[in-house]
mmCIF file of C-alpha atoms in Angstrom:
data_model
loop_
_atom_site.group_PDB
_atom_site.id
_atom_site.type_symbol
_atom_site.label_atom_id
_atom_site.label_comp_id
_atom_site.label_asym_id
_atom_site.label_seq_id
_atom_site.Cartn_x
_atom_site.Cartn_y
_atom_site.Cartn_z
ATOM 1 C CA MET A 282 -28.492 -17.676 -31.863
ATOM 2 C CA SER A 283 -26.137 -15.122 -30.278
ATOM 3 C CA GLU A 284 -23.715 -13.362 -32.586
ATOM 4 C CA PHE A 285 -21.125 -13.402 -29.798
ATOM 5 C CA VAL A 286 -18.894 -16.227 -28.568
ATOM 6 C CA ASP A 287 -20.132 -17.646 -25.259
ATOM 7 C CA LEU A 288 -17.201 -17.486 -22.825
ATOM 8 C CA THR A 289 -19.117 -18.737 -19.780
ATOM 9 C CA GLU A 290 -17.308 -22.080 -19.607
ATOM 10 C CA ASP A 291 -13.934 -20.473 -20.301
ATOM 11 C CA PHE A 292 -14.299 -18.323 -17.183
ATOM 12 C CA LYS A 293 -15.366 -21.330 -15.080
ATOM 13 C CA THR A 294 -12.411 -23.463 -16.146
ATOM 14 C CA SER A 295 -9.013 -23.514 -14.466
ATOM 15 C CA LYS A 296 -5.935 -25.561 -15.359
ATOM 16 C CA THR A 297 -3.388 -26.890 -12.860
ATOM 17 C CA ILE A 298 0.057 -28.184 -13.781
ATOM 18 C CA ALA A 299 3.106 -29.238 -11.798
ATOM 19 C CA VAL A 300 6.117 -26.916 -11.907
ATOM 20 C CA SER A 301 9.596 -27.428 -10.529
ATOM 21 C CA TYR A 302 13.109 -26.050 -10.748
ATOM 22 C CA THR A 303 16.697 -26.722 -9.722
ATOM 23 C CA LYS A 304 19.487 -24.452 -8.549
ATOM 24 C CA ARG A 305 20.927 -24.695 -12.030
ATOM 25 C CA ASP A 306 17.703 -23.225 -13.428
ATOM 26 C CA LEU A 307 18.036 -20.286 -11.036
ATOM 27 C CA LEU A 308 21.630 -19.644 -12.088
ATOM 28 C CA LEU A 309 20.885 -19.919 -15.798
ATOM 29 C CA TYR A 310 17.953 -17.512 -15.588
ATOM 30 C CA ALA A 311 20.036 -14.929 -13.719
ATOM 31 C CA LEU A 312 22.751 -15.087 -16.375
ATOM 32 C CA GLY A 313 20.128 -14.847 -19.125
ATOM 33 C CA ILE A 314 18.972 -11.442 -17.842
ATOM 34 C CA GLY A 315 22.526 -10.125 -17.508
ATOM 35 C CA GLU A 316 22.891 -10.592 -13.756
ATOM 36 C CA THR A 317 26.401 -10.696 -12.242
ATOM 37 C CA ASP A 318 25.699 -10.323 -8.507
ATOM 38 C CA LEU A 319 26.862 -13.457 -6.695
ATOM 39 C CA ARG A 320 23.658 -13.483 -4.636
ATOM 40 C CA PHE A 321 21.904 -14.721 -7.787
ATOM 41 C CA THR A 322 24.723 -16.360 -9.769
ATOM 42 C CA TYR A 323 26.733 -18.369 -7.203
ATOM 43 C CA GLU A 324 24.993 -21.220 -5.446
ATOM 44 C CA ASP A 325 27.410 -21.175 -2.487
ATOM 45 C CA SER A 326 26.968 -17.492 -1.769
ATOM 46 C CA ASP A 327 25.974 -16.973 1.868
ATOM 47 C CA ASP A 328 22.823 -15.137 0.779
ATOM 48 C CA PHE A 329 22.067 -17.021 -2.442
ATOM 49 C CA SER A 330 18.544 -16.091 -3.538
ATOM 50 C CA VAL A 331 16.004 -16.667 -6.277
ATOM 51 C CA PHE A 332 15.968 -13.634 -8.585
ATOM 52 C CA PRO A 333 12.437 -12.260 -8.077
ATOM 53 C CA THR A 334 11.279 -12.513 -11.702
ATOM 54 C CA PHE A 335 12.476 -16.097 -12.163
ATOM 55 C CA PRO A 336 8.939 -17.568 -11.755
ATOM 56 C CA ILE A 337 7.944 -16.002 -15.089
ATOM 57 C CA VAL A 338 9.605 -18.953 -16.871
ATOM 58 C CA LEU A 339 7.755 -21.708 -15.001
ATOM 59 C CA PRO A 340 4.656 -21.673 -17.257
ATOM 60 C CA PHE A 341 7.017 -22.521 -20.141
ATOM 61 C CA THR A 342 8.949 -25.298 -18.406
ATOM 62 C CA GLY A 343 6.536 -27.043 -16.052
ATOM 63 C CA THR A 344 8.659 -29.935 -14.805
ATOM 64 C CA GLU A 345 10.738 -30.276 -17.985
ATOM 65 C CA ASN A 346 14.484 -30.378 -17.383
ATOM 66 C CA ASP A 347 15.590 -30.579 -20.998
ATOM 67 C CA VAL A 348 15.044 -28.657 -24.217
ATOM 68 C CA ALA A 349 11.321 -28.498 -24.966
ATOM 69 C CA GLY A 350 9.340 -27.792 -28.111
ATOM 70 C CA PHE A 351 7.302 -24.674 -28.659
ATOM 71 C CA PRO A 352 4.674 -24.497 -27.461
ATOM 72 C CA SER A 353 5.918 -26.779 -24.696
ATOM 73 C CA GLU A 354 3.848 -29.502 -23.059
ATOM 74 C CA ALA A 355 3.455 -27.307 -19.981
ATOM 75 C CA MET A 356 2.188 -24.399 -22.080
ATOM 76 C CA ALA A 357 -0.357 -26.636 -23.804
ATOM 77 C CA GLU A 358 -1.581 -28.248 -20.581
ATOM 78 C CA GLY A 359 -1.857 -24.967 -18.690
ATOM 79 C CA ALA A 360 -3.389 -22.843 -21.447
ATOM 80 C CA VAL A 361 -6.624 -20.983 -20.658
ATOM 81 C CA MET A 362 -6.745 -18.903 -23.841
ATOM 82 C CA PRO A 363 -10.256 -18.791 -25.374
ATOM 83 C CA GLY A 364 -10.747 -19.320 -29.090
ATOM 84 C CA LEU A 365 -11.936 -16.002 -30.545
ATOM 85 C CA PRO A 366 -13.029 -15.702 -34.184
ATOM 86 C CA GLY A 367 -10.893 -13.598 -36.498
ATOM 87 C CA THR A 368 -7.701 -13.997 -34.460
ATOM 88 C CA LYS A 369 -4.649 -13.682 -36.738
ATOM 89 C CA PHE A 370 -1.866 -13.948 -34.179
ATOM 90 C CA LEU A 371 -1.067 -13.332 -30.517
ATOM 91 C CA LEU A 372 1.231 -10.713 -29.006
ATOM 92 C CA ASP A 373 2.576 -10.752 -25.449
ATOM 93 C CA GLY A 374 1.137 -7.436 -24.289
ATOM 94 C CA GLU A 375 1.346 -7.032 -20.518
ATOM 95 C CA ARG A 376 2.806 -8.871 -17.531
ATOM 96 C CA TYR A 377 2.414 -8.646 -13.783
ATOM 97 C CA LEU A 378 4.329 -10.692 -11.221
ATOM 98 C CA GLU A 379 3.908 -10.556 -7.447
ATOM 99 C CA ILE A 380 5.979 -12.367 -4.846
ATOM 100 C CA VAL A 381 3.555 -13.458 -2.124
ATOM 101 C CA ARG A 382 6.357 -15.224 -0.277
ATOM 102 C CA PRO A 383 9.921 -15.912 -1.504
ATOM 103 C CA LEU A 384 10.541 -19.138 -3.375
ATOM 104 C CA PRO A 385 13.189 -21.365 -1.742
ATOM 105 C CA ALA A 386 16.660 -21.261 -3.292
ATOM 106 C CA GLU A 387 16.730 -25.059 -3.384
ATOM 107 C CA ALA A 388 15.345 -27.520 -5.905
ATOM 108 C CA SER A 389 11.605 -27.371 -5.332
ATOM 109 C CA GLU A 390 8.267 -28.638 -6.618
ATOM 110 C CA PHE A 391 5.045 -26.628 -6.771
ATOM 111 C CA ARG A 392 1.771 -26.521 -8.657
ATOM 112 C CA MET A 393 0.479 -23.676 -10.792
ATOM 113 C CA THR A 394 -3.221 -22.996 -11.334
ATOM 114 C CA SER A 395 -4.272 -20.681 -14.168
ATOM 115 C CA ARG A 396 -7.623 -19.165 -15.021
ATOM 116 C CA LEU A 397 -9.098 -16.683 -17.471
ATOM 117 C CA VAL A 398 -9.968 -13.369 -15.779
ATOM 118 C CA GLY A 399 -10.901 -10.970 -18.579
ATOM 119 C CA VAL A 400 -11.586 -10.503 -22.284
ATOM 120 C CA HIS A 401 -11.906 -6.919 -23.490
ATOM 121 C CA LYS A 402 -11.946 -5.089 -26.801
ATOM 122 C CA LYS A 403 -8.673 -3.275 -27.467
ATOM 123 C CA GLY A 404 -7.857 -1.607 -30.761
ATOM 124 C CA LYS A 405 -8.310 -4.061 -33.618
ATOM 125 C CA GLY A 406 -8.467 -7.113 -31.420
ATOM 126 C CA ALA A 407 -8.858 -8.334 -27.853
ATOM 127 C CA LEU A 408 -6.885 -8.055 -24.647
ATOM 128 C CA VAL A 409 -7.165 -11.462 -22.984
ATOM 129 C CA GLU A 410 -6.020 -11.560 -19.362
ATOM 130 C CA SER A 411 -5.239 -14.630 -17.307
ATOM 131 C CA GLU A 412 -3.964 -15.196 -13.786
ATOM 132 C CA SER A 413 -1.673 -17.944 -12.500
ATOM 133 C CA VAL A 414 -0.927 -18.728 -8.861
ATOM 134 C CA ILE A 415 2.013 -20.894 -7.793
ATOM 135 C CA GLU A 416 1.333 -22.850 -4.599
ATOM 136 C CA ASP A 417 2.943 -25.607 -2.578
ATOM 137 C CA ALA A 418 1.290 -28.958 -1.875
ATOM 138 C CA ASN A 419 -0.580 -27.448 1.074
ATOM 139 C CA GLY A 420 -2.131 -24.688 -1.024
ATOM 140 C CA VAL A 421 0.140 -21.952 0.340
ATOM 141 C CA ALA A 422 0.581 -19.280 -2.347
ATOM 142 C CA TYR A 423 4.082 -18.113 -3.298
ATOM 143 C CA VAL A 424 3.691 -16.237 -6.588
ATOM 144 C CA ARG A 425 0.847 -14.537 -8.440
ATOM 145 C CA MET A 426 1.252 -13.722 -12.129
ATOM 146 C CA ARG A 427 -1.044 -12.058 -14.649
ATOM 147 C CA SER A 428 -0.626 -12.047 -18.393
ATOM 148 C CA GLY A 429 -2.315 -9.784 -20.912
ATOM 149 C CA ALA A 430 -2.204 -11.173 -24.443
ATOM 150 C CA PHE A 431 -3.314 -9.121 -27.440
ATOM 151 C CA LEU A 432 -5.205 -11.231 -29.985
ATOM 152 C CA VAL A 433 -4.870 -9.296 -33.224
ATOM 153 C CA GLY A 434 -8.049 -9.374 -35.332
ATOM 154 C CA ALA A 435 -10.219 -11.044 -32.679
ATOM 155 C CA ASN A 436 -13.916 -10.204 -32.868
ATOM 156 C CA GLY A 437 -17.340 -11.645 -32.102
ATOM 157 C CA PHE A 438 -17.155 -11.328 -28.320
ATOM 158 C CA LYS A 439 -18.491 -9.122 -25.547
ATOM 159 C CA ASP A 440 -16.307 -7.489 -22.908
ATOM 160 C CA SER A 441 -16.286 -9.961 -20.037
ATOM 161 C CA GLY A 442 -14.636 -10.410 -16.670
ATOM 162 C CA LYS A 443 -12.172 -8.051 -15.042
ATOM 163 C CA SER A 444 -9.269 -6.066 -16.458
ATOM 164 C CA TYR A 445 -6.116 -5.443 -14.453
ATOM 165 C CA SER A 446 -4.617 -3.301 -17.213
ATOM 166 C CA VAL A 447 -3.865 0.173 -15.870
ATOM 167 C CA ALA A 448 -2.076 3.257 -17.134
ATOM 168 C CA VAL A 449 1.260 4.022 -15.458
ATOM 169 C CA PRO A 450 2.447 7.389 -16.794
ATOM 170 C CA VAL A 451 6.006 8.465 -16.087
ATOM 171 C CA PRO A 452 6.451 11.598 -13.965
ATOM 172 C CA LYS A 453 6.993 14.907 -15.773
ATOM 173 C CA ARG A 454 10.571 15.318 -14.634
ATOM 174 C CA GLU A 455 13.950 13.866 -15.475
ATOM 175 C CA PRO A 456 14.514 10.282 -14.290
ATOM 176 C CA ASP A 457 16.073 9.871 -10.867
ATOM 177 C CA VAL A 458 18.392 7.184 -12.201
ATOM 178 C CA ILE A 459 19.199 5.621 -15.569
ATOM 179 C CA ASP A 460 20.706 2.162 -15.954
ATOM 180 C CA GLU A 461 22.432 1.298 -19.219
ATOM 181 C CA SER A 462 22.996 -2.363 -20.114
ATOM 182 C CA THR A 463 24.161 -3.641 -23.472
ATOM 183 C CA THR A 464 22.685 -6.987 -24.426
ATOM 184 C CA SER A 465 24.891 -9.594 -26.022
ATOM 185 C CA PRO A 466 24.436 -10.595 -29.678
ATOM 186 C CA ALA A 467 23.839 -14.058 -28.185
ATOM 187 C CA GLN A 468 21.439 -12.830 -25.459
ATOM 188 C CA ALA A 469 18.376 -14.559 -26.904
ATOM 189 C CA MET A 470 20.375 -17.761 -27.426
ATOM 190 C CA LEU A 471 21.221 -17.757 -23.725
ATOM 191 C CA TYR A 472 17.844 -16.638 -22.395
ATOM 192 C CA ARG A 473 15.932 -19.280 -24.365
ATOM 193 C CA LEU A 474 17.661 -21.969 -22.282
ATOM 194 C CA SER A 475 15.418 -20.922 -19.387
ATOM 195 C CA GLY A 476 12.471 -22.447 -21.224
ATOM 196 C CA ASP A 477 11.088 -20.166 -23.951
ATOM 197 C CA TYR A 478 12.172 -22.024 -27.093
ATOM 198 C CA ASN A 479 10.109 -20.001 -29.554
ATOM 199 C CA PRO A 480 12.130 -20.195 -32.797
ATOM 200 C CA LEU A 481 11.297 -16.528 -33.467
ATOM 201 C CA HIS A 482 14.182 -15.712 -31.134
ATOM 202 C CA ILE A 483 16.885 -17.795 -32.855
ATOM 203 C CA ASP A 484 15.840 -18.907 -36.364
ATOM 204 C CA PRO A 485 16.421 -16.225 -39.060
ATOM 205 C CA ASN A 486 13.849 -17.863 -41.352
ATOM 206 C CA MET A 487 11.174 -17.779 -38.644
ATOM 207 C CA ALA A 488 12.045 -14.163 -37.907
ATOM 208 C CA ALA A 489 11.682 -13.237 -41.587
ATOM 209 C CA MET A 490 8.306 -15.006 -41.779
ATOM 210 C CA ASN A 491 7.132 -12.747 -38.947
ATOM 211 C CA GLY A 492 8.413 -9.565 -40.579
ATOM 212 C CA PHE A 493 11.684 -9.129 -38.707
ATOM 213 C CA SER A 494 15.118 -8.651 -40.254
ATOM 214 C CA GLU A 495 16.658 -10.961 -37.656
ATOM 215 C CA PRO A 496 15.633 -12.931 -34.555
ATOM 216 C CA ILE A 497 14.370 -10.637 -31.799
ATOM 217 C CA LEU A 498 15.042 -10.714 -28.091
ATOM 218 C CA HIS A 499 12.429 -12.289 -25.849
ATOM 219 C CA GLY A 500 10.188 -9.633 -24.322
ATOM 220 C CA LEU A 501 10.549 -11.451 -21.014
ATOM 221 C CA CYS A 502 14.325 -11.121 -21.263
ATOM 222 C CA THR A 503 13.911 -7.344 -21.550
ATOM 223 C CA PHE A 504 11.477 -7.634 -18.614
ATOM 224 C CA GLY A 505 14.231 -9.331 -16.603
ATOM 225 C CA PHE A 506 16.853 -6.738 -17.564
ATOM 226 C CA ALA A 507 14.531 -3.987 -16.343
ATOM 227 C CA ALA A 508 13.754 -5.751 -13.067
ATOM 228 C CA ARG A 509 17.472 -6.253 -12.516
ATOM 229 C CA ALA A 510 18.134 -2.536 -13.061
ATOM 230 C CA VAL A 511 15.436 -1.504 -10.589
ATOM 231 C CA LEU A 512 16.518 -3.986 -7.922
ATOM 232 C CA LYS A 513 20.158 -2.881 -8.291
ATOM 233 C CA HIS A 514 19.645 0.883 -8.175
ATOM 234 C CA CYS A 515 16.592 1.156 -5.928
ATOM 235 C CA ALA A 516 16.783 -1.786 -3.519
ATOM 236 C CA ASP A 517 20.518 -2.583 -3.151
ATOM 237 C CA ASN A 518 19.917 -5.906 -4.925
ATOM 238 C CA ASP A 519 17.945 -7.115 -1.907
ATOM 239 C CA ALA A 520 15.445 -9.641 -3.271
ATOM 240 C CA THR A 521 13.486 -9.631 -0.003
ATOM 241 C CA ARG A 522 12.352 -6.053 -0.753
ATOM 242 C CA PHE A 523 10.754 -6.977 -4.077
ATOM 243 C CA HIS A 524 6.953 -7.108 -3.999
ATOM 244 C CA SER A 525 5.701 -6.833 -7.579
ATOM 245 C CA ILE A 526 6.359 -5.662 -11.130
ATOM 246 C CA ARG A 527 4.076 -4.744 -14.017
ATOM 247 C CA VAL A 528 5.030 -3.900 -17.606
ATOM 248 C CA ARG A 529 3.576 -3.333 -21.041
ATOM 249 C CA PHE A 530 5.611 -4.361 -24.093
ATOM 250 C CA ALA A 531 5.684 -1.614 -26.731
ATOM 251 C CA LYS A 532 8.291 -2.651 -29.334
ATOM 252 C CA PRO A 533 10.754 -5.499 -29.910
ATOM 253 C CA VAL A 534 14.452 -5.411 -29.049
ATOM 254 C CA LEU A 535 17.278 -6.854 -31.137
ATOM 255 C CA PRO A 536 20.090 -8.802 -29.430
ATOM 256 C CA GLY A 537 23.147 -6.574 -29.122
ATOM 257 C CA GLN A 538 21.171 -3.384 -28.549
ATOM 258 C CA THR A 539 21.676 -1.272 -25.428
ATOM 259 C CA LEU A 540 18.789 -0.983 -22.964
ATOM 260 C CA GLN A 541 18.345 2.169 -20.927
ATOM 261 C CA THR A 542 16.056 1.647 -17.954
ATOM 262 C CA ARG A 543 14.855 5.067 -16.813
ATOM 263 C CA MET A 544 13.575 5.090 -13.240
ATOM 264 C CA TRP A 545 11.555 7.524 -11.133
ATOM 265 C CA ARG A 546 11.333 7.040 -7.367
ATOM 266 C CA GLU A 547 7.827 7.636 -5.990
ATOM 267 C CA SER A 548 6.107 7.042 -2.628
ATOM 268 C CA ASN A 549 9.292 7.434 -0.588
ATOM 269 C CA GLY A 550 11.139 5.043 -2.846
ATOM 270 C CA THR A 551 8.718 2.125 -2.506
ATOM 271 C CA ARG A 552 7.184 2.663 -5.950
ATOM 272 C CA ILE A 553 9.545 2.807 -8.908
ATOM 273 C CA VAL A 554 7.988 3.941 -12.168
ATOM 274 C CA PHE A 555 10.152 3.056 -15.155
ATOM 275 C CA GLU A 556 10.404 2.715 -18.903
ATOM 276 C CA VAL A 557 12.933 0.942 -21.110
ATOM 277 C CA VAL A 558 14.430 2.661 -24.151
ATOM 278 C CA VAL A 559 16.737 1.265 -26.838
ATOM 279 C CA LYS A 560 19.689 3.651 -26.841
ATOM 280 C CA GLU A 561 20.538 3.168 -30.516
ATOM 281 C CA THR A 562 17.053 4.087 -31.776
ATOM 282 C CA GLY A 563 15.445 6.071 -28.967
ATOM 283 C CA SER A 564 12.433 3.735 -29.134
ATOM 284 C CA ILE A 565 10.484 3.032 -25.948
ATOM 285 C CA VAL A 566 10.207 -0.764 -25.774
ATOM 286 C CA VAL A 567 8.644 -1.149 -22.312
ATOM 287 C CA ASN A 568 6.208 1.322 -20.762
ATOM 288 C CA ASN A 569 3.286 1.430 -18.318
ATOM 289 C CA ALA A 570 5.767 -0.094 -15.916
ATOM 290 C CA GLU A 571 6.375 -0.043 -12.190
ATOM 291 C CA VAL A 572 8.007 -2.027 -9.415
ATOM 292 C CA ILE A 573 6.595 -1.980 -5.897
ATOM 293 C CA LEU A 574 9.235 -2.429 -3.204
ATOM 294 C CA LYS A 575 8.847 -3.229 0.460
ATOM 295 C CA PRO A 576 10.275 -0.533 2.765
ATOM 296 C CA LYS A 577 13.869 -0.985 3.792
ATOM 297 C CA ALA A 578 14.092 -2.739 7.147
ATOM 298 C CA ALA A 579 15.045 -0.504 10.074
ATOM 299 C CA LEU A 580 18.471 -1.184 11.540
#
């Protein structure tokens, strides 16, 4: 008998769930990441648009339009996480989101298909990577997302599949631009209304059980703050220029802390390398990060 877990069936299996959203969902998400531009916060704006990182919440919500449990029904139905022996807990390690074509800024229904793409040894555990594609009823792709989860303590497996995890070092010069945004003490309370109802982000008792002095901010909220900073300073808040974003989460953020997004323009301004630092502590909380922008349209 093999001493390793057989992941053959895990790699063959995919899960498809229905996902949908309303204009109200788009507005609430934008507010949850600190957005104030009317293009993303006012439904009657002439150029009202979906904020590019909004799709990151759809695996949490599915078609739910009310408060959901955690994990939600959509999370349970769409999960492709393999069971690895020794796993103590899971950390959200890396994220990638690519806009294949812009989502409509109207209430819409799609389907999301997820599959396991890689399981690799990393430190004292495993980096488990999955990919989700959001498509319409005709199979036309709109969004591609990849998630890298770190399973602490996982063992008894062989490296399998493909890894999309890459190093993104910051340039050895001062940032070209720094955005400073102070999160609200209630930031996690607001962001959770977009679908991630993990009690770690609101319940002091749950936070203490996980070793935190108080509830922490959602990593994906920090992700949204960073994307907002890049789009604002490097693309004139033009959502049509956004192609993709990748990040690695390094440390947690507390609601009320100030986020400094430090940006370096590369490749004639179409590749923005960035990191996020908590001003009060100097800690880097997001690294290995970049946004790829489409070139500005010629006038």
